[in-house]
XYZ file of C-alpha atoms in Angstrom:
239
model
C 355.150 -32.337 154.166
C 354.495 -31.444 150.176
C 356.476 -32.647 147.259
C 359.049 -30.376 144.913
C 355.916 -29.591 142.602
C 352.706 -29.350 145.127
C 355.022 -26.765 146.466
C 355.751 -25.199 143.707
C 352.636 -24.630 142.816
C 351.529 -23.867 146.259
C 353.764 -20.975 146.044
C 352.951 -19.982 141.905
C 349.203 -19.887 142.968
C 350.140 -17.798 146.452
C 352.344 -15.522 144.140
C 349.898 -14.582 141.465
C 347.021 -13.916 144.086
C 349.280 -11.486 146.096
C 350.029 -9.711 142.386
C 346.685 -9.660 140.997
C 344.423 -11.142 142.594
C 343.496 -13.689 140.024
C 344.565 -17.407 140.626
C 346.313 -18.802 137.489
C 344.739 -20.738 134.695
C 345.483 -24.890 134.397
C 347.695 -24.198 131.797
C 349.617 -21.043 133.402
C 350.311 -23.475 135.918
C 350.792 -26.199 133.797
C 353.473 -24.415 131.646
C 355.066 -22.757 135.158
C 355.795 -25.958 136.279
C 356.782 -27.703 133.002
C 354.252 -30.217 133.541
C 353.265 -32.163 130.069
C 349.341 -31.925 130.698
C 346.889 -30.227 132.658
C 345.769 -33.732 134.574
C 348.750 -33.241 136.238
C 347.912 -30.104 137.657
C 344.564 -31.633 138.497
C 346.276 -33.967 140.793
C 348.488 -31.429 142.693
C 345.374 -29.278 143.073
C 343.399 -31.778 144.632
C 346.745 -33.297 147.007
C 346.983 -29.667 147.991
C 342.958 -29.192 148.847
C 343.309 -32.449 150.736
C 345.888 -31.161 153.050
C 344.313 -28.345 153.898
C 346.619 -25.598 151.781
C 343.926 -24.488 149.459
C 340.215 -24.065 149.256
C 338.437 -24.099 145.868
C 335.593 -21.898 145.877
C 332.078 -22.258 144.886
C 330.357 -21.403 141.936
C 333.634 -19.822 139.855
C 335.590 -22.041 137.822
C 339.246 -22.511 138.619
C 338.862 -20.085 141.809
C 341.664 -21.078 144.769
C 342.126 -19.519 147.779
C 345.374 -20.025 149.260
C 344.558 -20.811 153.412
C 348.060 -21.253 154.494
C 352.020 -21.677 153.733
C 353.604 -24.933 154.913
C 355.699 -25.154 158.113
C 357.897 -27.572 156.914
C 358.728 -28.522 153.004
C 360.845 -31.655 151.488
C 363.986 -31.973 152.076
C 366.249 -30.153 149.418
C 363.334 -27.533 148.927
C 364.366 -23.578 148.905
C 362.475 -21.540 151.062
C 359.299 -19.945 149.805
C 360.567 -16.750 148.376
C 363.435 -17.776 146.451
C 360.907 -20.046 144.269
C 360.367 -18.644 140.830
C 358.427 -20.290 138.521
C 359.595 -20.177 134.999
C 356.716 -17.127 133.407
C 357.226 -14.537 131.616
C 356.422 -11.178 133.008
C 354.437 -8.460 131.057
C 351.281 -7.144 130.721
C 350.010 -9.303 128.272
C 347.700 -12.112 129.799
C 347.522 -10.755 132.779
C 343.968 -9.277 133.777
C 343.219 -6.477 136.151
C 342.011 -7.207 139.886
C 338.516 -9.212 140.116
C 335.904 -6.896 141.363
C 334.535 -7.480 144.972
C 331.553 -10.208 144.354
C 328.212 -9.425 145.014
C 326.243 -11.677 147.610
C 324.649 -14.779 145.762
C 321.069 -13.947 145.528
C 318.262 -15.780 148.079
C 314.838 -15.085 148.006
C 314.569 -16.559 151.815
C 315.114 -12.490 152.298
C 313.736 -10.926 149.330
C 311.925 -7.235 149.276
C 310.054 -5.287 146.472
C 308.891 -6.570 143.403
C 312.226 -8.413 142.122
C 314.950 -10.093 143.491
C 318.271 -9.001 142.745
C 320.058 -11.937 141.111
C 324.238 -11.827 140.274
C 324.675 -12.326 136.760
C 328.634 -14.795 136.858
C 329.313 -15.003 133.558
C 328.903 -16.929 130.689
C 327.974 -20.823 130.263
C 328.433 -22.811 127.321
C 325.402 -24.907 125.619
C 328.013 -26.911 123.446
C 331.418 -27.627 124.092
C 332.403 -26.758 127.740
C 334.421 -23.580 127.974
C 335.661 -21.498 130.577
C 332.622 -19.910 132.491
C 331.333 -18.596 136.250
C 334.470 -16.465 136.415
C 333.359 -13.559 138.289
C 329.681 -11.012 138.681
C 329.781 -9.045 135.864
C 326.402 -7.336 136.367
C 322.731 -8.109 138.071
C 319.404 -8.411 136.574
C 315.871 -8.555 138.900
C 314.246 -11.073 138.666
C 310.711 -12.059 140.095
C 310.445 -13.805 143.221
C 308.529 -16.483 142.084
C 310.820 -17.740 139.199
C 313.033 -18.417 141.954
C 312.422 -21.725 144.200
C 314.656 -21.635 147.751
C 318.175 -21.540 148.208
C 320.658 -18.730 146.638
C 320.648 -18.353 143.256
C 322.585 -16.934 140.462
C 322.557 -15.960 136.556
C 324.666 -16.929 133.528
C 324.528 -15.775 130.080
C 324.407 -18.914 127.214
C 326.345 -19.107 124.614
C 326.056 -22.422 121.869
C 323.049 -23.651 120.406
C 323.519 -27.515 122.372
C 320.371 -27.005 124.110
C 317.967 -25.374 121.840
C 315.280 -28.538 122.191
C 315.322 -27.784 125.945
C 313.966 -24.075 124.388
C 317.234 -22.485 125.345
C 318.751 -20.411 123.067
C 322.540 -18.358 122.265
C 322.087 -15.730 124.362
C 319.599 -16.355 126.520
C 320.317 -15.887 130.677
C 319.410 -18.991 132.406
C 318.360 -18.753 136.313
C 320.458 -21.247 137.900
C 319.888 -22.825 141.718
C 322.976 -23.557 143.746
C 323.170 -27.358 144.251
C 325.983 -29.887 144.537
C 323.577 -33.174 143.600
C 321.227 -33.366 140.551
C 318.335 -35.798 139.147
C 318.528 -37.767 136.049
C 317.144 -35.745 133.454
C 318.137 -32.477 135.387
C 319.630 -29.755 133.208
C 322.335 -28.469 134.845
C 325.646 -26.402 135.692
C 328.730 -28.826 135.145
C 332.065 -28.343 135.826
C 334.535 -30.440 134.151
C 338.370 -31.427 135.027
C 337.528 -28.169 137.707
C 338.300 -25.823 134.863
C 335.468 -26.121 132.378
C 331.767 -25.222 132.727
C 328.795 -26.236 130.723
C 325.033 -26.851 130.891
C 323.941 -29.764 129.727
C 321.089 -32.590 130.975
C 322.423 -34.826 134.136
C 322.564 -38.774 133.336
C 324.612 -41.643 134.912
C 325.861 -44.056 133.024
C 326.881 -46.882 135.138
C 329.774 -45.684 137.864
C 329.922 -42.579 134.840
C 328.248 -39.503 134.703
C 326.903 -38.902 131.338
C 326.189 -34.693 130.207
C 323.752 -34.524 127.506
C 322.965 -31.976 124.942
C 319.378 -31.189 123.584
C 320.739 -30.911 119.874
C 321.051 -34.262 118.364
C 323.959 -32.034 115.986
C 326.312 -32.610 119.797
C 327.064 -36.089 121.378
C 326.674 -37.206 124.598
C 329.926 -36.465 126.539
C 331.103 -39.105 129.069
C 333.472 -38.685 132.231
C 334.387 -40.485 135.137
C 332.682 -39.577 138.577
C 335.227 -37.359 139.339
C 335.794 -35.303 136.865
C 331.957 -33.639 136.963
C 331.227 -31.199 139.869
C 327.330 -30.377 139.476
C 327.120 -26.447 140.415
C 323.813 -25.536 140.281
C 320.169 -26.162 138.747
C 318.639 -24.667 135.986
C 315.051 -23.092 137.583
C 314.575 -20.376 135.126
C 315.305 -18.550 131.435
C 315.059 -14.968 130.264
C 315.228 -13.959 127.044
C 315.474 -10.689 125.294
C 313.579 -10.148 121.742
């Protein structure tokens, strides 16, 4: 059984999927339910994963896939389709349908003289920001920059890692992985909304993302706030 706002946001997320295919921001949500903060919406994502309603996907910030509807609701709950949550309708902010996604590249199958490798987005070297959202293009990519696994590519933007020797608008080669090493530089998702790549640390019970720019600070969060996504295995630049 869900509370009033788990299912209400069960249903806001279902509804926006159906219209375009595009799950709904933290703070879309956020201002649909009249919460005062995104953490809240945190919370009722992750009560929602853990009863089996939604699945967050890999690799793309803020994707959710809606698996099922309840069968039963609170009592004092309307039924499903006479929810409506309190957004404006319109054209603006809304973007068009996300294009199929491409396979995440592997080189356990590769063939030719390249690999085909998904380029998701962009990734911020300085202050997190909104990344991994969908494929917007693929690049080739020679087999033996890659190391095993599935791999995929993300354009950099922010100058917080420039004495790793990675620059604004390079495209970093990044390994899918859910664990990293001290010292790793890596794919970090924030709060489930934010990406960055920054160098892996604990600190203690914390997990500690580090830039390679002494002009940033080290950034701090609790265990659970930082999902590692992936490894960096690889740069290209263009001159």
């Amino acid at each position: 059984m869900l509370t009033r706002k788990q299912y209400e946001l069960l249903l806001f997320i279902h509804e926006r999927l159906k219209e375009s295919g595009i799950p709904p921001s933290f703070d879309e949500m956020k201002e649909a339910l009249d919460l005062a903060s995104k953490s809240g919406i945190h919370r009722l994502i992750t009560a929602l994963e853990e009863r089996g309603f939604i699945r967050r996907l890999p690799n793309r910030a803020r994707a959710l896939e809606v698996i099922r509807l309840p069968d039963t609701i609170a009592p004092g709950l309307a039924p499903a389709r006479k929810f409506s949550p309190s957004v404006i309708e319109g054209s603006l902010g809304k973007r068009p349908a996300e294009p199929a996604r491409a396979p995440v590249a592997s080189n356990d199958d590769e063939a030719g003289p390249g690999v085909s490798v998904p380029v998701m987005g962009r990734i911020a070297a300085g202050v997190p920001i909104d990344a991994i959202q969908h494929r917007t293009h693929s690049i080739m990519i020679p087999p033996e920059m890659l190391s095993g696994g599935e791999h995929y590519a993300l354009e950099v933007k922010g100058d917080s890692m420039i004495e790793a020797g990675i620059l604004d608008g390079d495209t970093v080669i990044i390994r899918n992985a859910n664990t990293a090493n001290p010292g790793e530089i890596v794919v970090a998702l924030v709060d489930d909304e934010e990406a960055t790549l920054k160098r892996f640390r604990r600190k203690g019970a914390s997990i500690a993302l580090e830039a390679a720019n002494p002009a940033y600070e080290t950034r701090i969060y609790g265990p659970d706030r930082v999902r590692v996504q992936g490894k960096l295995v690889g740069l290209i630049r263009r001159y």
